[in-house]
Short mmCIF file of C-alpha atoms in Angstrom, two decimals:
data_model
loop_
_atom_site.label_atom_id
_atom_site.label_comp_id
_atom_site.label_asym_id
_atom_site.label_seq_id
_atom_site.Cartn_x
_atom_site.Cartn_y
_atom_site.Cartn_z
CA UNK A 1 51.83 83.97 177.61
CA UNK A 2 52.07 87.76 176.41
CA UNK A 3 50.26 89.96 178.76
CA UNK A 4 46.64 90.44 177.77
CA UNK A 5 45.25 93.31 176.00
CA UNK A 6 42.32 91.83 173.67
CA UNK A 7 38.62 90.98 174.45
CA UNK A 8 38.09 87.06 172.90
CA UNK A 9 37.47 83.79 174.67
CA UNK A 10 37.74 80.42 173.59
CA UNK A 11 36.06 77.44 175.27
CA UNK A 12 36.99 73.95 175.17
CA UNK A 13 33.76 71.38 175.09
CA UNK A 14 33.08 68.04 177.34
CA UNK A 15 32.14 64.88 176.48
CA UNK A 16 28.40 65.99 175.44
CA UNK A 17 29.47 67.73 172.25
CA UNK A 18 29.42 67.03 168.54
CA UNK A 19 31.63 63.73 168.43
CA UNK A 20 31.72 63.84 164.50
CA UNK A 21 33.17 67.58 165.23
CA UNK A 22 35.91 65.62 167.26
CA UNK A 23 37.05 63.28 164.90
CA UNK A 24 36.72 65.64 161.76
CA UNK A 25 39.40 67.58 163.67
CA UNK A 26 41.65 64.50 163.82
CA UNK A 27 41.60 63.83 160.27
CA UNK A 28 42.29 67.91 159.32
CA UNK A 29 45.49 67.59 160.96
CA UNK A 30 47.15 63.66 160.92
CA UNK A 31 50.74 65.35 161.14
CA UNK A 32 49.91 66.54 164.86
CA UNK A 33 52.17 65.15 167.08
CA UNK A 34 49.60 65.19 169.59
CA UNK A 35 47.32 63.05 166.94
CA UNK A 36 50.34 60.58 166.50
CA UNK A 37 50.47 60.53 170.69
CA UNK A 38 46.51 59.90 170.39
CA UNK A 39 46.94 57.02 167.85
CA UNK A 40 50.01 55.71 170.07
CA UNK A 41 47.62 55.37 173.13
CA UNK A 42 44.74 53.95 171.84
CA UNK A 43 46.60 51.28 169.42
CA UNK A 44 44.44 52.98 166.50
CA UNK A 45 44.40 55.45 163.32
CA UNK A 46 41.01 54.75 162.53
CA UNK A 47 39.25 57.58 163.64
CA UNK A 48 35.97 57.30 162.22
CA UNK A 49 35.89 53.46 163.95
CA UNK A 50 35.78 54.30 167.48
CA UNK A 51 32.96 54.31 170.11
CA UNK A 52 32.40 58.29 171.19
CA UNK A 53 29.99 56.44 174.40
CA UNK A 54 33.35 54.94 175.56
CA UNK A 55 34.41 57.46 177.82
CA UNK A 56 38.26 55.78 177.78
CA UNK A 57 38.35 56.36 174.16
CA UNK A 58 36.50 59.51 174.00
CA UNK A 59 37.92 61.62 176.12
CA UNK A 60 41.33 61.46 174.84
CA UNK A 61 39.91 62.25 171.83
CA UNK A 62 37.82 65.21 172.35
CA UNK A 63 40.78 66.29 174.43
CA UNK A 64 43.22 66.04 171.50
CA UNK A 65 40.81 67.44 169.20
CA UNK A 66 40.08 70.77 171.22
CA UNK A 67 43.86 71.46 170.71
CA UNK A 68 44.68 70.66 167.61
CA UNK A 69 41.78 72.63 166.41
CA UNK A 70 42.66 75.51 168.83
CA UNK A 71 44.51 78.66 167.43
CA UNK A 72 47.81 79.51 169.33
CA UNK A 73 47.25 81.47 172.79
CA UNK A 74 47.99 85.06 172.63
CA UNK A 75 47.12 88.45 173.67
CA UNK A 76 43.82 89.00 171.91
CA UNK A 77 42.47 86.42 174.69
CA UNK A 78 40.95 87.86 177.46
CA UNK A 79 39.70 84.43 178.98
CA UNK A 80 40.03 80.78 178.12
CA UNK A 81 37.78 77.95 180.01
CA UNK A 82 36.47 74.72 179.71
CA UNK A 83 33.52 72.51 180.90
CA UNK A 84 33.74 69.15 182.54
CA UNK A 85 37.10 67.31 180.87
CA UNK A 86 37.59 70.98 178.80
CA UNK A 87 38.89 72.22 181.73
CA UNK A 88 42.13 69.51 181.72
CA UNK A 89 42.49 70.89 177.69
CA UNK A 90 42.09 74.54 178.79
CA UNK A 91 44.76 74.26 181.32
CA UNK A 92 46.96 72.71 178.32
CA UNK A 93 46.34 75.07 175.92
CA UNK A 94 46.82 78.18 178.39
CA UNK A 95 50.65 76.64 179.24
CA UNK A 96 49.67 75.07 182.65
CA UNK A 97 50.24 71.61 181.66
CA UNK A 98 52.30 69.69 179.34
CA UNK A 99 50.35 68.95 176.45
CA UNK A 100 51.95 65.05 176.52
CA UNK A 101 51.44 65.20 180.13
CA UNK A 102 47.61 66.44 179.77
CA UNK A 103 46.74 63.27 177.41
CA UNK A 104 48.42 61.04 179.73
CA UNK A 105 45.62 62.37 182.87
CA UNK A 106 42.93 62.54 180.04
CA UNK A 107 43.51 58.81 179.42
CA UNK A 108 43.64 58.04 183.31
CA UNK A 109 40.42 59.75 183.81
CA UNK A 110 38.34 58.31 180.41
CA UNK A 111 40.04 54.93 181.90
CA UNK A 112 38.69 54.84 185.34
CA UNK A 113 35.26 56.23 184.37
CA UNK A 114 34.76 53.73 182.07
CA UNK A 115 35.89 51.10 184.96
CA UNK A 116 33.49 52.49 187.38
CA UNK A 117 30.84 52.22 184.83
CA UNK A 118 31.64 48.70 183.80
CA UNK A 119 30.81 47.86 187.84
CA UNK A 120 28.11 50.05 187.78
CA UNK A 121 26.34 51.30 184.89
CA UNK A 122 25.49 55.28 184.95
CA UNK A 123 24.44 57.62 182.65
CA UNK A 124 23.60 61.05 181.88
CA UNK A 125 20.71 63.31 180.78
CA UNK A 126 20.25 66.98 180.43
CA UNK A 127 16.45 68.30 181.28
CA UNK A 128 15.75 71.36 179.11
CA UNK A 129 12.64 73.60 179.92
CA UNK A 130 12.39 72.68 183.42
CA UNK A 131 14.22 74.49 186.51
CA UNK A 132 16.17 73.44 189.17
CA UNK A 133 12.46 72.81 191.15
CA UNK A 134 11.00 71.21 188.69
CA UNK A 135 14.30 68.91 188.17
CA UNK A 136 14.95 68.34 192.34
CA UNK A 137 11.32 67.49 192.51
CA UNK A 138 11.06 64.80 189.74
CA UNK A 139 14.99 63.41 191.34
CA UNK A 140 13.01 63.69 194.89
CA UNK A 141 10.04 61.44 193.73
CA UNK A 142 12.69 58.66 192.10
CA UNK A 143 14.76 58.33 194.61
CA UNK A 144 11.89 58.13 197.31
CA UNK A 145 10.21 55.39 194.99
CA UNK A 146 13.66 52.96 195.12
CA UNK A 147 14.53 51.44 198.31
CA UNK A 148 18.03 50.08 196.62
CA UNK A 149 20.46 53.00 197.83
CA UNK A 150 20.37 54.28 193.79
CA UNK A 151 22.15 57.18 193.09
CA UNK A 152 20.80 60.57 190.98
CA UNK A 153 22.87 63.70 191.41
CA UNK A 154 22.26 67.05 189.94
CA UNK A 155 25.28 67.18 188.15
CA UNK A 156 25.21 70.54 185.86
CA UNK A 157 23.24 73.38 186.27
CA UNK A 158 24.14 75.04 182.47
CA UNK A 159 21.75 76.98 182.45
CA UNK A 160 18.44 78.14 184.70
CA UNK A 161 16.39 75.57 181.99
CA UNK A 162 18.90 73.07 181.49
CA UNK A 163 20.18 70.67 184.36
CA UNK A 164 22.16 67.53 183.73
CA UNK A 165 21.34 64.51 185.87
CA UNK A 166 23.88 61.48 186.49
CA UNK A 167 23.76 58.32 188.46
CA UNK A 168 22.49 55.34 188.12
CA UNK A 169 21.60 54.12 184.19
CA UNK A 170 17.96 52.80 185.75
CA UNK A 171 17.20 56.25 187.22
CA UNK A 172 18.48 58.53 184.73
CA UNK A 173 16.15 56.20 182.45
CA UNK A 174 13.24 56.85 184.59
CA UNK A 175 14.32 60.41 184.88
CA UNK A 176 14.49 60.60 180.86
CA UNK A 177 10.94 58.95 180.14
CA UNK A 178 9.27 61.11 182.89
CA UNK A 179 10.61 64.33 181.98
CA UNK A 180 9.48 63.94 178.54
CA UNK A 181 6.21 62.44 180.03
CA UNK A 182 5.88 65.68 181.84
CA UNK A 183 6.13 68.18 179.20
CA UNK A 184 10.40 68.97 179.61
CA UNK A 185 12.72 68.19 176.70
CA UNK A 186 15.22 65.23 178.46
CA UNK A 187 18.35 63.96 175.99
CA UNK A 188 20.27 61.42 177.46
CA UNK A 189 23.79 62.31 176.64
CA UNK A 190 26.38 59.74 174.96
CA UNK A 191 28.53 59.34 177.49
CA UNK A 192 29.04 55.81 179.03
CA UNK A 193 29.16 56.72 182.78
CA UNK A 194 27.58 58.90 185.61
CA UNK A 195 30.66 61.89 185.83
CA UNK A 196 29.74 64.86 187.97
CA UNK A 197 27.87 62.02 190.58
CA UNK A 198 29.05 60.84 193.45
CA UNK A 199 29.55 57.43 191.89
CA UNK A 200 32.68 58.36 190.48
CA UNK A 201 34.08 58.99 194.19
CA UNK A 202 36.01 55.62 194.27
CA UNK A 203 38.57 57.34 191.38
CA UNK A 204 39.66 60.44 193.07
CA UNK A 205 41.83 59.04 195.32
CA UNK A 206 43.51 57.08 191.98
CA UNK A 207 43.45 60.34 189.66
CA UNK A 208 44.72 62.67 192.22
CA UNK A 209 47.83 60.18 192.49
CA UNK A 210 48.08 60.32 188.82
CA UNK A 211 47.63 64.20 188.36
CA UNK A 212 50.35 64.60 191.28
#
């Protein structure tokens, strides 16, 4: 990249985003040969058919979509970065990895999630309006209340009022219909698996093999 001399930043979104956003950018730009590499890997052109909870499916996508919606890198950016898969697409679009190469880990990673999850159901849910207390204390109380070994990580702090909790799909139900019981806006996010938990353990060893 040229050396930088401009003040922008451009971020590239996770799995919790706008998944109509995603697939709009698919459709805006079907000559892509990134969007032909998409199609080639999930056996599929139709866009607006596919599951944005299926993490194997998704995440390719929103990964292809980030860059083919993405202007070209240059000078006026000061700082590119990414959250949770976005940081796999940053590292693309900032030269760092193949773009070919990039899909190929994206597709490993949406593939084991959504293997771990088949075993295990998990889920997510961000807590708005609460802090990290308020959030440990209500994970505290569930956890203490299950004698089954269940898992519920704090998995995101975005912000100091909004924490994302992942683990097992019975607790992070629990954790949902509480929060809101208590007075905190909880949104379980549409993602088909517990990332950021220590459920999804068993696939580092797999995906580091693939990213080497």
């Amino acid at each position: 990249m040229p050396a930088v001399t401009g003040s922008s930043a451009i971020a590239f979104p996770g799995q919790g985003g706008d998944w109509r956003a995603a697939v709009a950018a698919l459709h805006e730009a079907p000559a892509h040969p990134l969007v032909a590499a998409l199609a080639d890997r999930l056996h599929t052109k139709a866009w607006d058919d596919l599951d944005g909870s299926d993490t194997a499916v998704a995440q390719p996508v929103i990964y292809v979509a980030g860059l083919v919606a993405a202007p070209q890198p240059g000078p006026e950016f000061a700082l590119a970065m990414g959250h949770s898969l976005g940081e796999i697409t940053t590292a693309t679009w900032a030269g760092a990895i193949d773009p070919e190469e990039g899909l190929d880990l994206m597709v490993t990673r949406g593939a084991l999630g959504a293997s771990l999850s088949a075993d295990r159901p998990g889920a997510m849910v961000a807590i708005n309006r609460w802090d990290r207390t308020q959030v440990e204390s209500l994970r505290e109380a569930l956890l203490s209340a299950g004698s089954d070994g269940g898992v519920l990580d704090v998995a995101v702090v975005n912000s100091p009022t909004q924490i994302v909790l992942s683990g097992d799909a019975a607790l992070v139900d629990a954790a949902t219909e509480q929060a809101n019981e208590q007075g905190a806006v909880a949104r379980k996010l549409p993602i088909g698996g517990a990332y950021h938990s220590s459920l999804m353990a068993p696939s580092v060893d797999a995906f580091r093999a693939r990213a080497a």
